[in-house]
XYZ file of C-alpha atoms in Angstrom:
657
model
C -26.272 -151.589 8.499
C -29.501 -153.536 8.522
C -31.017 -154.241 11.941
C -33.798 -156.792 11.916
C -35.359 -158.854 14.669
C -35.657 -162.474 13.535
C -37.725 -164.523 15.936
C -38.698 -167.257 13.542
C -37.917 -167.770 9.885
C -41.395 -167.025 8.602
C -42.708 -164.860 5.827
C -46.244 -164.964 7.114
C -48.425 -164.460 4.115
C -51.495 -164.721 6.388
C -54.307 -164.868 3.926
C -52.441 -163.396 0.957
C -55.549 -162.241 -0.851
C -55.938 -158.823 -2.336
C -59.251 -158.271 -0.575
C -59.952 -158.585 3.134
C -63.414 -158.382 4.756
C -62.215 -155.650 7.114
C -60.639 -153.464 4.431
C -61.983 -149.892 4.545
C -64.245 -148.775 1.731
C -62.393 -147.978 -1.492
C -62.993 -144.837 -3.586
C -65.027 -146.864 -6.097
C -67.130 -148.307 -3.269
C -67.682 -144.829 -1.822
C -68.827 -143.639 -5.254
C -71.173 -146.606 -5.501
C -72.652 -145.831 -2.082
C -73.212 -142.223 -3.126
C -74.935 -143.285 -6.356
C -77.223 -145.791 -4.647
C -78.325 -143.346 -1.946
C -78.699 -140.252 -4.124
C -80.880 -142.260 -6.504
C -83.124 -143.182 -3.585
C -83.222 -139.702 -2.030
C -83.493 -137.132 -4.815
C -82.889 -133.595 -3.648
C -84.658 -130.402 -4.566
C -84.522 -126.763 -3.626
C -86.459 -127.555 -0.440
C -84.574 -130.694 0.552
C -80.914 -131.446 0.910
C -79.047 -134.732 1.289
C -75.692 -134.792 3.069
C -73.426 -137.680 3.974
C -72.309 -137.308 7.580
C -70.581 -140.672 8.101
C -69.860 -143.420 5.567
C -68.039 -146.509 6.786
C -67.643 -150.212 6.319
C -70.448 -152.126 7.958
C -68.088 -154.715 9.334
C -69.213 -158.339 9.034
C -70.334 -160.102 12.177
C -67.494 -161.587 14.176
C -68.438 -165.239 13.482
C -68.297 -164.481 9.752
C -64.797 -163.031 10.055
C -63.573 -165.950 12.138
C -65.101 -168.429 9.721
C -63.408 -166.684 6.809
C -60.066 -166.746 8.616
C -60.314 -170.443 9.441
C -61.354 -171.493 5.948
C -59.091 -174.133 4.388
C -59.769 -172.742 0.934
C -56.985 -170.775 -0.736
C -59.465 -168.042 -1.712
C -62.568 -168.307 0.474
C -65.511 -166.136 -0.547
C -65.712 -162.833 1.287
C -68.651 -162.119 3.585
C -71.225 -159.720 2.115
C -69.671 -156.300 1.559
C -71.811 -153.589 3.123
C -71.605 -149.921 4.001
C -73.147 -148.098 6.940
C -74.194 -144.526 6.248
C -75.474 -141.721 8.430
C -77.100 -139.072 6.255
C -79.117 -135.932 6.803
C -82.232 -135.556 4.673
C -85.048 -133.087 5.212
C -83.585 -132.211 8.658
C -83.673 -135.835 9.796
C -80.824 -138.221 10.549
C -80.987 -141.475 8.599
C -79.150 -144.714 9.339
C -78.779 -146.550 6.039
C -77.192 -149.920 5.294
C -76.142 -150.500 1.689
C -75.347 -153.895 0.171
C -72.578 -153.247 -2.332
C -72.864 -156.586 -4.115
C -76.575 -156.177 -4.880
C -76.238 -152.398 -5.236
C -79.228 -151.832 -3.021
C -80.334 -150.326 0.283
C -81.210 -153.152 2.634
C -82.280 -151.098 5.650
C -83.144 -147.515 6.546
C -83.996 -146.093 9.934
C -84.897 -142.550 10.892
C -83.017 -141.757 14.072
C -85.462 -140.512 16.711
C -83.100 -140.214 19.653
C -81.194 -137.255 21.020
C -78.088 -135.902 19.379
C -76.856 -135.304 15.869
C -74.178 -136.841 13.625
C -70.566 -135.777 13.165
C -69.920 -132.390 11.586
C -68.448 -132.630 8.098
C -65.660 -130.406 6.824
C -67.970 -129.123 4.082
C -70.598 -127.780 6.470
C -67.938 -126.453 8.841
C -66.473 -124.546 5.911
C -69.851 -123.165 4.854
C -70.841 -121.997 8.317
C -67.446 -120.348 8.869
C -68.186 -118.021 5.944
C -71.546 -116.834 7.250
C -70.157 -114.023 9.466
C -68.661 -112.162 6.503
C -72.084 -111.320 5.115
C -73.596 -110.682 8.545
C -73.878 -106.946 9.206
C -73.548 -106.973 13.032
C -70.301 -108.902 12.703
C -68.944 -106.502 10.099
C -69.788 -103.639 12.455
C -67.772 -105.337 15.204
C -64.767 -105.578 12.909
C -65.046 -101.929 11.992
C -65.328 -100.983 15.670
C -62.020 -102.779 16.272
C -60.423 -101.429 13.071
C -59.730 -104.956 11.846
C -59.217 -105.930 8.228
C -61.929 -108.422 7.234
C -59.623 -110.149 4.737
C -57.406 -111.228 7.638
C -60.185 -112.661 9.767
C -60.760 -116.439 9.990
C -63.830 -118.011 11.575
C -64.525 -121.554 12.735
C -67.443 -123.654 13.975
C -67.552 -125.109 17.497
C -69.986 -127.597 18.960
C -72.135 -126.289 21.811
C -72.969 -129.430 23.796
C -76.167 -129.864 25.765
C -77.130 -128.139 29.013
C -80.553 -129.454 29.885
C -82.556 -128.005 27.006
C -85.771 -129.898 26.351
C -85.548 -129.319 22.615
C -82.363 -128.902 20.633
C -81.474 -127.876 17.120
C -78.389 -128.673 15.132
C -76.468 -125.503 15.902
C -72.856 -124.440 16.406
C -71.032 -121.462 17.837
C -68.982 -119.459 15.374
C -65.898 -117.730 16.748
C -63.313 -115.753 14.839
C -59.594 -114.940 14.890
C -57.233 -112.375 13.435
C -54.326 -113.582 11.291
C -52.593 -110.255 10.589
C -48.894 -110.881 11.174
C -49.116 -114.579 12.027
C -50.404 -117.991 10.970
C -51.138 -118.749 14.610
C -54.779 -117.721 14.455
C -55.675 -119.366 17.799
C -53.316 -116.938 19.559
C -55.321 -113.932 18.290
C -58.959 -114.581 19.192
C -61.668 -111.958 18.779
C -62.691 -112.569 22.357
C -66.222 -111.557 23.219
C -67.511 -111.859 19.656
C -69.608 -114.981 19.085
C -72.415 -116.120 16.835
C -74.779 -119.086 16.880
C -75.607 -120.653 13.516
C -78.152 -123.249 12.430
C -76.386 -125.965 10.417
C -79.540 -127.192 8.698
C -80.611 -123.729 7.578
C -77.077 -122.316 7.253
C -77.878 -119.006 8.887
C -76.776 -117.008 11.911
C -79.601 -116.358 14.378
C -77.765 -115.100 17.450
C -74.920 -112.622 17.926
C -73.059 -111.148 20.870
C -70.211 -108.688 21.215
C -68.625 -107.954 24.564
C -66.432 -105.079 23.435
C -63.398 -104.120 25.494
C -61.253 -107.236 25.330
C -58.190 -106.456 23.202
C -57.063 -108.740 20.392
C -53.693 -110.215 21.473
C -50.657 -109.003 19.539
C -49.113 -111.037 16.732
C -45.598 -110.580 18.113
C -44.149 -113.849 19.390
C -46.957 -116.051 18.064
C -45.425 -117.251 14.782
C -44.222 -120.870 14.599
C -43.210 -121.309 10.934
C -39.439 -121.663 10.593
C -39.402 -119.561 7.433
C -40.915 -116.653 9.363
C -38.779 -116.876 12.498
C -35.793 -114.592 13.037
C -32.420 -115.290 14.700
C -31.154 -116.186 17.179
C -32.032 -119.860 16.764
C -31.720 -122.689 19.249
C -29.213 -125.545 19.187
C -28.751 -127.387 15.926
C -29.544 -131.048 16.420
C -27.954 -133.733 14.297
C -30.343 -136.141 12.637
C -29.982 -139.911 12.371
C -30.087 -141.675 9.044
C -31.750 -145.100 9.296
C -30.785 -147.283 6.343
C -32.072 -150.761 5.515
C -30.098 -151.987 2.481
C -32.203 -155.125 2.143
C -35.510 -153.351 2.578
C -37.908 -153.276 5.513
C -38.372 -156.222 7.829
C -42.150 -156.101 7.418
C -44.495 -156.964 4.568
C -47.742 -155.238 3.617
C -50.386 -157.026 1.577
C -53.214 -154.584 1.022
C -54.080 -153.614 4.612
C -52.557 -156.727 6.214
C -49.178 -156.290 7.900
C -46.672 -158.964 8.941
C -43.531 -158.247 10.939
C -41.317 -160.423 13.111
C -43.703 -162.548 15.113
C -46.735 -160.279 14.594
C -49.480 -160.025 11.996
C -52.482 -157.671 11.996
C -54.881 -155.721 9.795
C -54.869 -151.934 9.576
C -58.200 -150.274 8.818
C -59.539 -146.740 8.710
C -62.778 -145.129 9.818
C -64.136 -141.604 9.309
C -65.013 -141.261 12.991
C -62.167 -142.989 14.860
C -59.253 -143.121 12.416
C -56.915 -146.101 12.740
C -58.392 -149.519 13.522
C -56.124 -152.455 14.373
C -57.750 -155.850 13.878
C -56.833 -159.528 14.108
C -53.506 -158.948 15.845
C -51.892 -162.332 16.442
C -48.428 -163.339 17.585
C -46.379 -166.372 16.569
C -45.424 -168.710 19.398
C -42.190 -170.589 18.648
C -42.975 -173.249 21.243
C -46.418 -173.992 19.836
C -45.423 -173.353 16.209
C -48.544 -171.327 15.450
C -50.066 -167.875 15.619
C -52.086 -167.090 18.717
C -54.895 -164.540 18.945
C -54.420 -161.396 21.014
C -56.536 -158.468 19.784
C -59.595 -158.917 17.587
C -60.265 -155.197 17.138
C -58.994 -152.004 18.735
C -59.330 -148.252 18.214
C -59.771 -144.953 20.031
C -63.518 -144.806 20.597
C -63.699 -141.241 21.909
C -61.583 -138.271 22.974
C -63.327 -136.085 25.562
C -61.843 -132.585 26.051
C -63.775 -130.439 28.551
C -62.385 -126.935 29.088
C -62.646 -125.446 32.553
C -63.859 -121.911 31.956
C -67.477 -121.395 33.142
C -67.882 -117.930 31.620
C -70.530 -117.168 29.004
C -68.031 -117.306 26.139
C -66.477 -120.651 27.143
C -68.729 -122.816 29.339
C -69.998 -124.885 26.378
C -66.434 -125.766 25.267
C -66.518 -129.487 26.038
C -65.462 -131.313 22.905
C -65.869 -134.923 21.818
C -63.227 -135.085 19.124
C -64.265 -138.418 17.582
C -68.035 -138.167 17.703
C -68.383 -134.458 16.961
C -65.479 -133.775 14.608
C -64.317 -137.152 13.287
C -60.846 -138.365 14.259
C -60.446 -140.047 10.884
C -61.817 -137.126 8.883
C -59.294 -134.957 10.757
C -56.291 -137.151 9.903
C -53.342 -135.119 8.591
C -51.093 -136.082 5.707
C -47.815 -137.176 7.282
C -44.583 -135.520 6.195
C -41.740 -137.921 5.303
C -38.544 -137.502 7.358
C -40.254 -135.343 10.010
C -43.541 -136.949 11.027
C -41.977 -140.337 10.301
C -38.383 -141.620 9.961
C -36.617 -142.279 6.636
C -37.427 -146.002 6.727
C -41.198 -145.441 6.952
C -43.740 -146.844 4.504
C -46.840 -144.728 3.884
C -50.472 -145.660 3.256
C -53.305 -143.437 2.040
C -56.836 -143.356 3.403
C -60.198 -142.348 1.969
C -63.443 -141.028 3.376
C -66.653 -139.611 1.907
C -67.294 -135.891 2.141
C -70.697 -134.302 2.749
C -71.629 -134.842 -0.901
C -70.599 -138.493 -0.771
C -67.505 -137.950 -2.909
C -64.294 -139.784 -1.993
C -61.610 -137.663 -0.340
C -58.042 -138.923 -0.324
C -55.785 -138.377 2.683
C -52.305 -138.856 1.276
C -49.907 -140.527 3.706
C -52.569 -140.949 6.371
C -50.493 -143.706 8.014
C -46.832 -144.490 8.268
C -45.421 -147.852 9.296
C -41.805 -148.192 10.343
C -39.371 -150.249 12.354
C -38.272 -148.283 15.367
C -34.593 -148.444 16.317
C -34.482 -146.262 19.404
C -31.427 -147.667 21.134
C -33.610 -149.442 23.687
C -32.723 -152.764 25.277
C -34.903 -155.812 24.696
C -33.269 -157.677 27.572
C -29.841 -157.910 29.158
C -27.819 -159.362 32.019
C -24.250 -159.039 33.244
C -23.001 -161.861 35.485
C -19.908 -161.387 37.692
C -20.548 -164.035 40.345
C -18.970 -166.915 38.413
C -15.226 -167.104 39.202
C -12.900 -166.047 36.381
C -15.811 -165.203 34.080
C -17.568 -162.065 33.014
C -20.753 -162.766 31.093
C -22.763 -160.062 29.377
C -25.743 -160.799 27.145
C -27.702 -157.932 25.582
C -30.375 -157.795 22.904
C -31.140 -154.493 21.221
C -34.838 -153.746 20.992
C -36.652 -153.147 17.711
C -40.381 -152.578 17.362
C -42.910 -151.878 14.641
C -44.896 -148.633 14.810
C -48.128 -147.688 13.065
C -48.630 -143.917 13.249
C -51.442 -141.508 12.466
C -51.814 -137.814 13.297
C -55.265 -136.339 13.810
C -55.501 -132.551 13.846
C -58.750 -131.483 15.467
C -58.801 -127.710 15.290
C -55.930 -126.384 17.366
C -54.675 -129.710 18.764
C -52.554 -132.296 16.948
C -52.687 -135.845 18.323
C -49.876 -138.222 17.346
C -51.360 -141.709 17.650
C -48.943 -144.666 17.798
C -49.543 -148.409 17.928
C -46.242 -150.121 18.752
C -45.813 -153.866 18.412
C -42.903 -155.396 20.295
C -41.210 -158.788 19.774
C -41.841 -159.555 23.455
C -45.572 -159.732 22.729
C -46.402 -156.303 24.141
C -48.505 -153.716 22.365
C -47.761 -150.152 23.422
C -50.282 -147.378 22.821
C -48.926 -143.858 22.574
C -50.502 -140.432 22.245
C -48.448 -137.321 21.664
C -50.262 -134.041 22.316
C -48.942 -131.072 20.406
C -50.249 -128.237 18.273
C -51.649 -125.051 19.767
C -53.430 -124.434 23.046
C -57.014 -123.306 23.306
C -56.487 -119.641 24.200
C -58.736 -116.728 25.072
C -58.177 -113.010 25.098
C -57.972 -111.103 28.357
C -57.146 -107.699 29.785
C -54.074 -108.796 31.763
C -50.393 -108.512 30.900
C -48.980 -109.603 34.293
C -50.140 -112.011 36.989
C -50.007 -109.165 39.555
C -53.189 -107.827 37.970
C -55.128 -111.049 38.498
C -57.503 -110.977 41.464
C -57.386 -114.724 42.116
C -56.559 -118.033 40.472
C -60.216 -118.552 39.565
C -60.397 -115.174 37.890
C -59.017 -116.237 34.495
C -59.517 -120.036 34.548
C -56.125 -120.584 32.964
C -52.518 -119.469 32.751
C -51.389 -116.051 31.560
C -49.077 -116.914 28.636
C -48.456 -113.546 27.002
C -49.970 -110.088 26.900
C -53.784 -110.458 26.886
C -53.433 -114.209 26.226
C -54.703 -116.945 28.539
C -54.252 -120.696 28.063
C -57.464 -122.208 29.424
C -57.359 -125.179 31.816
C -58.721 -128.382 30.257
C -58.689 -132.185 30.310
C -58.012 -134.902 27.762
C -59.634 -138.319 28.163
C -58.780 -140.964 25.543
C -61.093 -143.976 25.664
C -59.818 -147.059 23.837
C -62.024 -149.905 22.648
C -60.004 -153.130 22.985
C -61.710 -156.363 21.988
C -59.102 -158.748 23.340
C -59.473 -162.383 22.282
C -56.699 -164.046 24.244
C -56.256 -167.495 22.680
C -59.916 -167.398 21.648
C -63.133 -165.540 22.296
C -64.024 -166.748 25.796
C -62.087 -164.582 28.226
C -62.391 -163.272 31.770
C -61.287 -160.103 33.527
C -59.149 -160.623 36.628
C -58.309 -157.953 39.176
C -55.386 -158.866 41.430
C -54.929 -156.593 44.421
C -51.711 -156.342 46.380
C -52.536 -156.523 50.073
C -50.329 -155.928 53.098
C -50.043 -158.831 55.535
C -48.489 -158.948 59.002
C -45.942 -161.614 59.862
C -47.499 -163.899 62.473
C -44.423 -165.969 63.338
C -42.776 -164.270 66.353
C -39.431 -165.883 65.453
C -39.241 -163.859 62.248
C -38.037 -160.269 62.774
C -39.808 -159.097 59.644
C -43.132 -157.409 60.486
C -44.978 -157.276 57.154
C -45.088 -158.295 53.529
C -47.541 -158.053 50.647
C -49.288 -160.782 48.751
C -51.793 -161.021 45.940
C -55.513 -161.660 46.070
C -57.223 -162.293 42.721
C -60.864 -161.804 41.888
C -62.548 -162.689 38.608
C -65.209 -160.214 37.531
C -68.563 -161.908 37.052
C -70.644 -158.952 35.853
C -70.060 -155.553 34.297
C -70.294 -153.889 37.704
C -67.344 -156.003 38.865
C -65.326 -154.897 35.845
C -65.406 -151.167 36.565
C -62.140 -149.879 37.992
C -60.887 -146.515 39.181
C -57.128 -146.720 39.001
C -54.878 -145.324 41.676
C -57.127 -146.131 44.626
C -55.284 -149.341 45.462
C -52.332 -151.358 44.222
C -53.714 -153.768 41.661
C -52.890 -155.657 38.500
C -55.544 -155.985 35.808
C -55.571 -158.743 33.220
C -57.731 -160.348 30.575
C -57.206 -164.106 30.728
C -58.470 -167.180 28.963
C -59.735 -169.436 31.768
C -59.909 -172.342 29.330
C -56.235 -172.225 28.287
C -53.392 -172.772 30.717
C -49.634 -172.978 30.588
C -47.761 -176.148 31.508
C -47.474 -174.746 35.022
C -51.246 -174.312 35.301
C -51.415 -170.502 34.923
C -54.201 -169.026 32.810
C -52.930 -167.414 29.625
C -53.524 -163.694 29.528
C -52.531 -160.115 28.865
C -52.312 -157.466 31.547
C -52.977 -153.774 31.337
C -50.095 -151.523 32.345
C -51.856 -148.158 32.780
C -50.451 -144.848 31.694
C -51.369 -141.372 32.879
C -54.214 -141.730 35.383
C -56.707 -138.901 35.764
C -60.226 -138.905 37.144
C -62.934 -136.401 36.191
C -63.075 -133.369 38.463
C -66.486 -132.191 37.267
C -69.476 -133.035 39.457
C -71.357 -136.084 38.218
C -74.566 -134.199 37.389
C -72.805 -131.510 35.361
C -74.079 -131.777 31.799
C -70.692 -132.330 30.114
C -69.906 -135.082 32.607
C -73.280 -136.753 31.988
C -72.326 -136.884 28.305
C -68.784 -137.988 29.135
C -69.724 -140.441 31.898
C -67.563 -143.108 30.270
C -64.609 -141.293 31.897
C -65.998 -141.958 35.408
C -63.995 -145.189 35.476
C -60.609 -145.877 33.918
C -61.610 -149.440 33.059
C -64.898 -150.930 31.922
C -65.525 -154.482 30.746
C -68.562 -155.331 28.634
C -69.705 -158.394 26.713
C -68.953 -158.146 23.006
C -71.750 -156.571 21.000
C -71.036 -155.419 17.463
C -73.235 -152.345 17.877
C -71.575 -151.206 21.118
C -68.361 -149.540 20.055
C -68.925 -145.835 20.666
C -68.096 -144.714 24.218
C -70.104 -141.493 23.834
C -72.774 -142.986 21.590
C -73.124 -142.779 17.823
C -74.924 -139.409 17.613
C -72.647 -137.337 19.837
C -73.220 -133.740 18.794
C -75.664 -132.240 21.335
C -76.183 -135.720 22.840
C -77.648 -136.092 26.321
C -75.560 -138.934 27.666
C -78.311 -141.526 27.257
C -76.360 -143.725 24.816
C -72.919 -143.850 26.425
C -70.811 -146.748 27.604
C -71.848 -145.872 31.155
C -75.535 -146.321 30.294
C -75.015 -149.572 28.389
C -72.977 -150.985 31.260
C -75.935 -150.559 33.639
C -77.358 -153.765 32.179
C -74.768 -155.470 34.386
C -74.399 -158.403 32.002
C -72.258 -161.444 32.703
C -68.650 -161.141 31.607
C -66.988 -164.222 33.094
C -65.730 -166.677 30.476
C -67.459 -164.664 27.755
C -66.443 -162.775 24.639
C -65.562 -159.484 26.343
C -64.343 -155.987 25.464
C -61.931 -153.982 27.609
C -62.463 -150.217 27.566
C -59.570 -148.198 28.917
C -59.573 -144.430 29.519
C -56.237 -142.680 29.722
C -56.551 -139.136 30.973
C -54.619 -136.047 31.920
C -55.413 -132.656 33.379
C -53.656 -129.914 31.458
C -52.563 -126.763 33.263
C -50.938 -124.755 30.444
C -47.524 -123.192 30.948
C -45.592 -120.563 29.035
C -43.483 -123.306 27.456
C -46.666 -124.496 25.693
C -46.816 -121.158 23.851
C -46.949 -120.266 20.966
C -46.876 -123.920 19.895
C -46.765 -126.844 22.287
C -43.815 -129.277 22.536
C -45.161 -132.821 22.320
C -46.465 -134.184 25.608
C -46.425 -137.984 25.462
C -48.683 -140.362 27.345
C -49.399 -144.032 26.825
C -50.075 -147.493 28.203
C -49.206 -151.095 27.426
C -50.813 -154.479 26.978
C -48.243 -157.030 28.110
C -48.305 -160.845 28.069
C -48.859 -162.417 31.471
C -48.368 -166.182 31.551
C -49.191 -166.157 27.852
C -45.893 -167.768 26.860
C -44.150 -170.657 28.600
C -41.020 -168.532 28.992
C -39.336 -165.401 27.660
C -40.498 -165.248 24.002
C -37.452 -163.243 22.909
C -34.799 -165.397 24.575
C -33.619 -166.573 21.164
C -34.166 -163.307 19.334
C -31.387 -162.558 16.863
C -30.559 -158.936 16.158
C -28.270 -158.315 13.176
């Protein structure tokens, strides 16, 4: 049976052109970028050119809006450009390439602190260095470990006040004998420091005496598991005889009353742009979200020992959320009715890399209720009206080392956009000498949870910072904080003693727009002060927060200086095309001098301006034994919901077949 939400009989072509100015770079464009740059920067035995980040240099916002509003059937596209961060002769270069003229139009040598994202190529090269390093081979022999079953990986080291920094990583290793779960068998106490530019190990340590955890009980592959098995769960077959209820034209998606553009970026992964919703009353599409993506994922671990203190990851800026996108498996990662899209990025040599099935798009039939009411008060009548809920989901999975992040963008007929993150994969674990909690001297002794023999799941945080350029009915918006305040009843004739009411305040500057959630009852909304409903309310969208967590590190701790954008759950800044990275653009070994927190100190005006809402969703993770050996998905999320945006319930007349 086909189930489709029909809100208005529209097949919204919405600029049915093959090319779109926000389309990600194609493989041929990536090849062209590589050719142009390599011709300008010839390499030799003493110099090396690597491509650290290649992305679309998105056109300025006025150009995009002008293109969208053009009356022409095929308006000319804005200039097509690429932005490249490259390493050449141990310097970071910021290069802008004009693809139409096949030329470099600007080059800047980056002189600030920090380094670009690590590429998979250099991570792979550095992970092989230990196997030709004699002290490391001696450590393996001392432990009687088979070198062919050892796997090593590179880890960023952060910044801890050093005056001068080099582009270095820690190299740690694991033992895979008897299991594919390498993270559960760390060679604890063995660590190396390697120079990425010179590709050599220059520091080594071995704290012998920490046993390698056993392989028993760590396997997670079904083909390797032995009976007994858990309950057998029946699947659900979703069939749509007449095809999907959405259309995809290139990277532009139309479904129900929504239309948007889906892009891809090496650093942040999925980018949703130009999300607009059709208003039946007004008979037109109305702007909601100009551009949105996860700007940064900050994951500080809470072990201050020599082997772990530096473990404070920035998954987007250091490792590349897009580069780390996994190919989605049909029928498991996504339901049977899903449509898949590929993505491309440039590797360290500038060559295009294809991520097959990087995205899936599907209509979600979860048995939810869109709205309902049962009325029994009318004599001799029983009225029940129910509408089943259907939504459209765009999904991507980014696997950054041990963790898998399931990223969902869910568009609902009601006008809401729900943002979901599922955390799964494998915990960050360290080896220890304990096999029972009775042996532990105190809770601060191991900085984690004892999960199995000699295996500790380390305490850590996850902070997801979203960049949300909301354009509610246009570019000029304001941020309104409405607090719920308790009032006492003054009329002595009324037995009631108290009630609550609302007090609204419009943020005038960036300082006014910073919010720590959970300190008081409040509603937060982005409104258009220039557009009102028939009743006089300002049209807007409100933020319904998800998991609220505040940093527990002291403010002058070095990881927190770098991750200061997590100090507030909400920030509001004026739109600036160059300000889209919460942790800065050069994040590896950064010093926190280019973060959202620093930029917001300008305290610019944000009332009735083109503004950006930054929202940080966080959680503190205390591992448990149920998270071992592989972690059941832990879901968190938040919602952007219309508030006085429509004149009435926009799905009152929704028809569900």
